[in-house]
Tab-separated table of C-alpha atoms in Angstrom:
chain	number	residue	atom	x	y	z
O	253	UNK	CA	9.792	13.498	-18.752
O	254	UNK	CA	7.090	11.050	-19.945
O	255	UNK	CA	3.409	11.492	-18.816
O	256	UNK	CA	2.775	9.411	-15.551
O	257	UNK	CA	0.740	6.393	-15.702
O	258	UNK	CA	-0.296	6.107	-12.422
O	259	UNK	CA	0.295	7.538	-8.885
O	260	UNK	CA	1.786	5.593	-6.060
O	261	UNK	CA	0.213	6.644	-2.953
O	262	UNK	CA	2.748	5.487	-0.008
O	263	UNK	CA	1.438	5.988	3.690
O	264	UNK	CA	4.260	6.695	6.342
O	265	UNK	CA	4.570	7.809	10.137
O	266	UNK	CA	7.822	8.159	11.584
O	267	UNK	CA	9.698	5.340	9.832
O	268	UNK	CA	12.318	7.145	7.669
O	269	UNK	CA	14.693	4.294	7.811
O	270	UNK	CA	12.095	2.138	6.340
O	271	UNK	CA	10.545	4.606	3.783
O	272	UNK	CA	14.265	4.721	2.285
O	273	UNK	CA	14.136	1.261	1.547
O	274	UNK	CA	10.923	1.464	0.021
O	275	UNK	CA	11.939	4.424	-2.090
O	276	UNK	CA	15.030	2.406	-3.386
O	277	UNK	CA	12.733	-0.077	-4.651
O	278	UNK	CA	10.772	2.570	-6.651
O	279	UNK	CA	13.956	3.701	-8.495
O	280	UNK	CA	13.998	-0.088	-9.949
O	281	UNK	CA	10.743	-0.271	-11.192
O	282	UNK	CA	10.200	-1.728	-14.675
O	283	UNK	CA	7.766	0.993	-15.500
O	284	UNK	CA	9.403	4.249	-14.962
O	285	UNK	CA	6.459	6.532	-15.668
O	286	UNK	CA	4.702	6.923	-12.249
O	287	UNK	CA	4.584	9.547	-9.619
O	288	UNK	CA	4.977	8.827	-5.923
O	289	UNK	CA	2.731	10.884	-3.549
O	290	UNK	CA	3.597	10.253	0.112
O	291	UNK	CA	1.033	10.335	2.564
O	292	UNK	CA	2.758	11.503	5.815
O	293	UNK	CA	0.475	11.513	8.844
O	294	UNK	CA	2.792	13.767	10.868
O	295	UNK	CA	6.237	12.583	10.840
O	296	UNK	CA	9.173	14.702	12.175
O	297	UNK	CA	11.745	16.539	10.106
O	298	UNK	CA	13.869	13.452	9.800
O	299	UNK	CA	11.221	12.236	7.127
O	300	UNK	CA	11.136	15.455	5.414
O	301	UNK	CA	14.878	15.608	5.159
O	302	UNK	CA	14.943	12.071	3.649
O	303	UNK	CA	12.215	12.745	1.050
O	304	UNK	CA	14.479	16.231	0.268
O	305	UNK	CA	17.404	13.880	-0.367
O	306	UNK	CA	15.782	11.832	-2.635
O	307	UNK	CA	14.248	14.811	-4.508
O	308	UNK	CA	17.701	16.162	-5.030
O	309	UNK	CA	19.340	12.790	-6.035
O	310	UNK	CA	16.755	10.382	-7.394
O	311	UNK	CA	14.735	10.571	-10.961
O	312	UNK	CA	11.696	9.759	-8.910
O	313	UNK	CA	8.725	12.148	-9.214
O	314	UNK	CA	7.888	12.748	-5.411
O	315	UNK	CA	5.502	14.830	-3.730
O	316	UNK	CA	5.174	15.109	0.109
O	317	UNK	CA	1.681	15.506	1.552
O	318	UNK	CA	2.212	16.173	5.370
O	319	UNK	CA	-0.289	17.619	8.255
O	320	UNK	CA	0.759	17.988	11.840
O	321	UNK	CA	0.722	14.946	14.095
O	322	UNK	CA	-2.618	14.712	15.933
O	323	UNK	CA	-2.809	11.137	16.453
O	324	UNK	CA	-3.331	8.266	13.786
O	325	UNK	CA	-5.330	9.996	11.072
O	326	UNK	CA	-4.188	8.091	8.407
O	327	UNK	CA	-7.491	8.269	6.517
O	328	UNK	CA	-7.273	12.157	6.607
O	329	UNK	CA	-3.896	12.125	4.757
O	330	UNK	CA	-4.581	9.641	2.512
O	331	UNK	CA	-7.782	11.780	1.137
O	332	UNK	CA	-5.255	14.636	0.852
O	333	UNK	CA	-2.906	12.503	-1.149
O	334	UNK	CA	-5.542	11.115	-3.560
O	335	UNK	CA	-6.543	15.082	-4.043
O	336	UNK	CA	-2.677	15.704	-4.682
O	337	UNK	CA	-2.351	12.900	-7.325
O	338	UNK	CA	-2.646	13.737	-11.079
O	339	UNK	CA	-3.153	10.637	-12.690
O	340	UNK	CA	-6.359	8.542	-13.207
O	341	UNK	CA	-5.065	5.328	-11.529
O	342	UNK	CA	-4.066	5.166	-8.008
O	343	UNK	CA	-1.853	2.311	-6.176
O	344	UNK	CA	-1.993	2.434	-2.735
O	345	UNK	CA	0.674	0.887	-0.397
O	346	UNK	CA	2.578	1.510	2.904
O	347	UNK	CA	6.030	3.022	3.612
O	348	UNK	CA	7.092	-0.118	5.044
O	349	UNK	CA	6.628	-2.232	1.804
O	350	UNK	CA	9.431	-2.767	-0.417
O	351	UNK	CA	8.073	-3.319	-3.856
O	352	UNK	CA	9.420	-5.915	-6.287
O	353	UNK	CA	10.803	-4.435	-9.602
O	354	UNK	CA	7.738	-5.485	-11.594
O	355	UNK	CA	5.098	-3.910	-8.962
O	356	UNK	CA	3.995	-1.011	-10.828
O	357	UNK	CA	3.929	-2.631	-14.100
O	358	UNK	CA	2.166	-5.571	-13.050
O	359	UNK	CA	-0.580	-3.137	-11.455
O	360	UNK	CA	-0.895	-1.443	-14.678
O	361	UNK	CA	-1.028	-4.589	-16.620
O	362	UNK	CA	-3.694	-6.034	-14.453
O	363	UNK	CA	-6.194	-3.120	-14.090
O	364	UNK	CA	-9.742	-3.310	-15.810
O	365	UNK	CA	-12.500	-0.897	-15.866
O	366	UNK	CA	-14.995	-0.978	-13.027
O	367	UNK	CA	-12.394	-3.238	-11.339
O	368	UNK	CA	-10.097	-2.884	-8.257
O	369	UNK	CA	-6.859	-5.031	-7.733
O	370	UNK	CA	-6.104	-6.730	-4.213
O	371	UNK	CA	-2.478	-7.583	-3.904
O	372	UNK	CA	-0.489	-9.349	-1.388
O	373	UNK	CA	2.564	-8.816	0.915
O	374	UNK	CA	5.167	-11.093	2.332
O	375	UNK	CA	6.155	-10.277	6.155
O	376	UNK	CA	9.561	-10.119	7.227
O	377	UNK	CA	11.193	-10.983	10.383
O	378	UNK	CA	12.376	-8.073	12.528
O	379	UNK	CA	16.318	-8.839	11.692
O	380	UNK	CA	15.730	-9.300	8.264
O	381	UNK	CA	14.169	-6.254	7.981
O	382	UNK	CA	17.078	-4.386	9.605
O	383	UNK	CA	19.621	-6.115	7.767
O	384	UNK	CA	18.322	-5.677	4.185
O	385	UNK	CA	20.476	-3.191	2.377
O	386	UNK	CA	20.141	-0.888	-0.875
O	387	UNK	CA	22.236	-3.752	-2.583
O	388	UNK	CA	19.943	-6.394	-1.449
O	389	UNK	CA	17.048	-4.393	-3.267
O	390	UNK	CA	18.775	-3.852	-6.319
O	391	UNK	CA	19.823	-7.416	-6.498
O	392	UNK	CA	16.117	-8.002	-5.536
O	393	UNK	CA	17.456	-10.518	-2.933
O	394	UNK	CA	14.768	-9.719	-0.402
O	395	UNK	CA	12.391	-11.211	-2.817
O	396	UNK	CA	14.318	-14.267	-3.173
O	397	UNK	CA	12.928	-17.077	-1.070
O	398	UNK	CA	15.992	-19.241	-0.670
O	399	UNK	CA	18.162	-16.064	0.489
O	400	UNK	CA	15.496	-15.197	2.931
O	401	UNK	CA	15.329	-18.580	4.372
O	402	UNK	CA	19.298	-18.564	4.674
O	403	UNK	CA	18.985	-15.228	6.395
O	404	UNK	CA	16.719	-16.962	9.079
O	405	UNK	CA	13.286	-16.603	7.530
O	406	UNK	CA	10.911	-19.431	8.357
O	407	UNK	CA	9.783	-21.362	5.184
O	408	UNK	CA	5.895	-21.532	4.965
O	409	UNK	CA	3.273	-21.811	2.244
O	410	UNK	CA	3.461	-18.168	2.116
O	411	UNK	CA	6.946	-18.460	0.414
O	412	UNK	CA	4.756	-19.262	-2.638
O	413	UNK	CA	4.233	-15.384	-2.908
O	414	UNK	CA	7.929	-15.040	-3.928
O	415	UNK	CA	8.693	-18.184	-5.858
O	416	UNK	CA	5.526	-18.832	-8.101
O	417	UNK	CA	5.537	-18.376	-11.665
O	418	UNK	CA	3.371	-18.799	-14.814
O	419	UNK	CA	0.315	-20.945	-14.683
O	420	UNK	CA	0.858	-21.407	-10.910
O	421	UNK	CA	0.443	-17.723	-10.372
O	422	UNK	CA	-3.074	-18.108	-11.727
O	423	UNK	CA	-4.033	-21.050	-9.859
O	424	UNK	CA	-3.101	-19.943	-6.631
O	425	UNK	CA	-4.899	-16.320	-7.334
O	426	UNK	CA	-8.101	-18.340	-8.431
O	427	UNK	CA	-8.131	-21.007	-5.594
O	428	UNK	CA	-6.667	-19.020	-2.514
O	429	UNK	CA	-9.233	-18.811	0.247
O	430	UNK	CA	-8.501	-15.468	1.010
O	431	UNK	CA	-10.925	-13.020	-0.201
O	432	UNK	CA	-9.922	-10.181	-2.483
O	433	UNK	CA	-10.279	-7.016	-0.417
O	434	UNK	CA	-8.739	-3.525	-0.391
O	435	UNK	CA	-5.634	-3.725	1.672
O	436	UNK	CA	-3.907	-0.647	1.938
O	437	UNK	CA	-0.459	-2.229	1.817
O	438	UNK	CA	-1.074	-3.361	-1.745
O	439	UNK	CA	-4.265	-2.323	-3.627
O	440	UNK	CA	-5.108	-0.271	-6.515
O	441	UNK	CA	-8.139	1.325	-7.796
O	442	UNK	CA	-9.470	3.950	-10.658
O	443	UNK	CA	-9.269	7.414	-9.098
O	444	UNK	CA	-12.882	8.277	-10.420
O	445	UNK	CA	-14.405	5.063	-8.104
O	446	UNK	CA	-12.552	6.278	-5.123
O	447	UNK	CA	-14.000	9.658	-5.527
O	448	UNK	CA	-17.381	8.029	-6.590
O	449	UNK	CA	-17.423	6.968	-2.747
O	450	UNK	CA	-15.874	9.850	-1.469
O	451	UNK	CA	-12.569	8.423	-0.585
O	452	UNK	CA	-11.601	7.132	2.926
O	453	UNK	CA	-13.908	7.596	6.357
O	454	UNK	CA	-12.080	10.164	8.315
O	455	UNK	CA	-13.525	9.242	11.395
O	456	UNK	CA	-11.814	5.653	11.510
O	457	UNK	CA	-8.565	5.034	13.108
O	458	UNK	CA	-6.334	1.766	12.738
O	459	UNK	CA	-8.118	-1.308	12.056
O	460	UNK	CA	-10.064	-2.120	8.993
O	461	UNK	CA	-10.094	1.542	7.612
O	462	UNK	CA	-8.688	0.360	4.165
O	463	UNK	CA	-11.052	-2.608	4.025
O	464	UNK	CA	-14.142	-0.300	4.775
O	465	UNK	CA	-13.551	2.122	1.534
O	466	UNK	CA	-13.167	-1.429	-0.464
O	467	UNK	CA	-16.624	-2.296	0.679
O	468	UNK	CA	-18.074	0.824	-0.419
O	469	UNK	CA	-16.326	0.350	-3.840
O	470	UNK	CA	-17.974	-3.046	-3.890
O	471	UNK	CA	-21.374	-1.550	-2.964
O	472	UNK	CA	-21.299	0.671	-6.197
O	473	UNK	CA	-20.090	-2.519	-8.272
O	474	UNK	CA	-16.781	-2.420	-8.423
O	475	UNK	CA	-15.536	-5.954	-8.662
O	476	UNK	CA	-12.162	-7.147	-6.891
O	477	UNK	CA	-9.400	-9.039	-8.779
O	478	UNK	CA	-7.632	-11.536	-6.383
O	479	UNK	CA	-3.833	-11.016	-7.313
O	480	UNK	CA	-2.115	-11.579	-4.126
O	481	UNK	CA	0.612	-13.663	-5.901
O	482	UNK	CA	0.939	-11.414	-8.806
O	483	UNK	CA	1.472	-7.943	-7.234
O	484	UNK	CA	4.412	-8.447	-4.566
O	485	UNK	CA	6.008	-6.449	-2.112
O	486	UNK	CA	7.764	-7.674	1.248
O	487	UNK	CA	6.808	-6.097	4.478
O	488	UNK	CA	9.348	-4.812	6.873
O	489	UNK	CA	8.432	-5.654	10.652
O	490	UNK	CA	7.389	-2.923	12.999
O	491	UNK	CA	5.214	-2.638	16.313
O	492	UNK	CA	1.645	-1.270	16.052
O	493	UNK	CA	1.434	1.127	19.382
O	494	UNK	CA	-1.564	2.778	17.869
O	495	UNK	CA	-3.538	-0.272	17.871
O	496	UNK	CA	-6.178	-0.386	20.674
O	497	UNK	CA	-9.709	-2.319	21.309
O	498	UNK	CA	-11.775	0.755	21.453
O	499	UNK	CA	-10.920	2.072	17.895
O	500	UNK	CA	-11.088	-1.586	16.582
O	501	UNK	CA	-14.719	-1.849	17.896
O	502	UNK	CA	-15.540	1.852	16.511
O	503	UNK	CA	-14.349	0.805	13.158
O	504	UNK	CA	-16.340	-2.515	13.215
O	505	UNK	CA	-19.479	-0.695	14.047
O	506	UNK	CA	-18.848	1.518	10.789
O	507	UNK	CA	-18.182	-1.453	8.617
O	508	UNK	CA	-21.135	-3.134	9.888
O	509	UNK	CA	-23.304	-0.178	8.901
O	510	UNK	CA	-21.941	-0.175	5.605
O	511	UNK	CA	-22.691	-3.787	4.786
O	512	UNK	CA	-26.121	-3.771	6.295
O	513	UNK	CA	-27.264	-0.334	4.587
O	514	UNK	CA	-25.050	-1.095	1.365
O	515	UNK	CA	-23.724	2.244	1.946
O	516	UNK	CA	-21.783	3.835	-1.071
O	517	UNK	CA	-20.905	7.325	0.169
O	518	UNK	CA	-19.066	8.199	3.300
O	519	UNK	CA	-20.287	11.711	4.637
O	520	UNK	CA	-16.874	11.822	6.361
O	521	UNK	CA	-14.696	11.455	3.189
O	522	UNK	CA	-13.035	14.066	1.158
O	523	UNK	CA	-16.499	16.184	0.289
O	524	UNK	CA	-18.427	17.188	3.562
O	525	UNK	CA	-21.737	18.439	2.692
């Protein structure tokens, strides 16, 4: 076993069918020396059983960090996963995001001191999400724009995330109007920097909770590299029943305070004073 170069932290909640497809994609990575830390926000035993199966039959190095289901507490389980990681560089993604085979390698190749990476994702329709098989992932069909169009995916400018190569990747990364942010579906940073801002704010529910830690990282001087056309994953369709106006408003207030006061440390993170 080679020394792990990075930890891939995958958040999940009661989506074992999607998580299985995601884990298949990590068996194909061109960079094999990484660990997976699954941040499980209270899933039932079905998810635990799936992870157990993968541990038995796969070469993947998987840790399962779990707590009881007490509503949306993704920030808490992510902080626990950060503490469980054993490497100095952390890649954050979700259990509904299938990673292209160069995903881990590209994160590692683009990392820089005092920087974080902001990746992209390509949203799939519900029926294509259901139809994708292990063979489609092994053949990388789900990253083939023409294959997706034939399957019924609409052709839009966002298809460039799957088809762009060479100089065009640099050009689109450099000139996209989308700001580089910390999006939990596809972002990475140095563990020491994550700890320097005390991890995720555990008060926050769904809606910008990942952007908030990114904003505190920026406040300590971390520069974000726009790599949405370099770091590619496809996002499986699902509903968000946990999304509500009260939580969105509460999170917005926290982010406004972070911006106004240029806060770098959350008193509600990993370390409680």
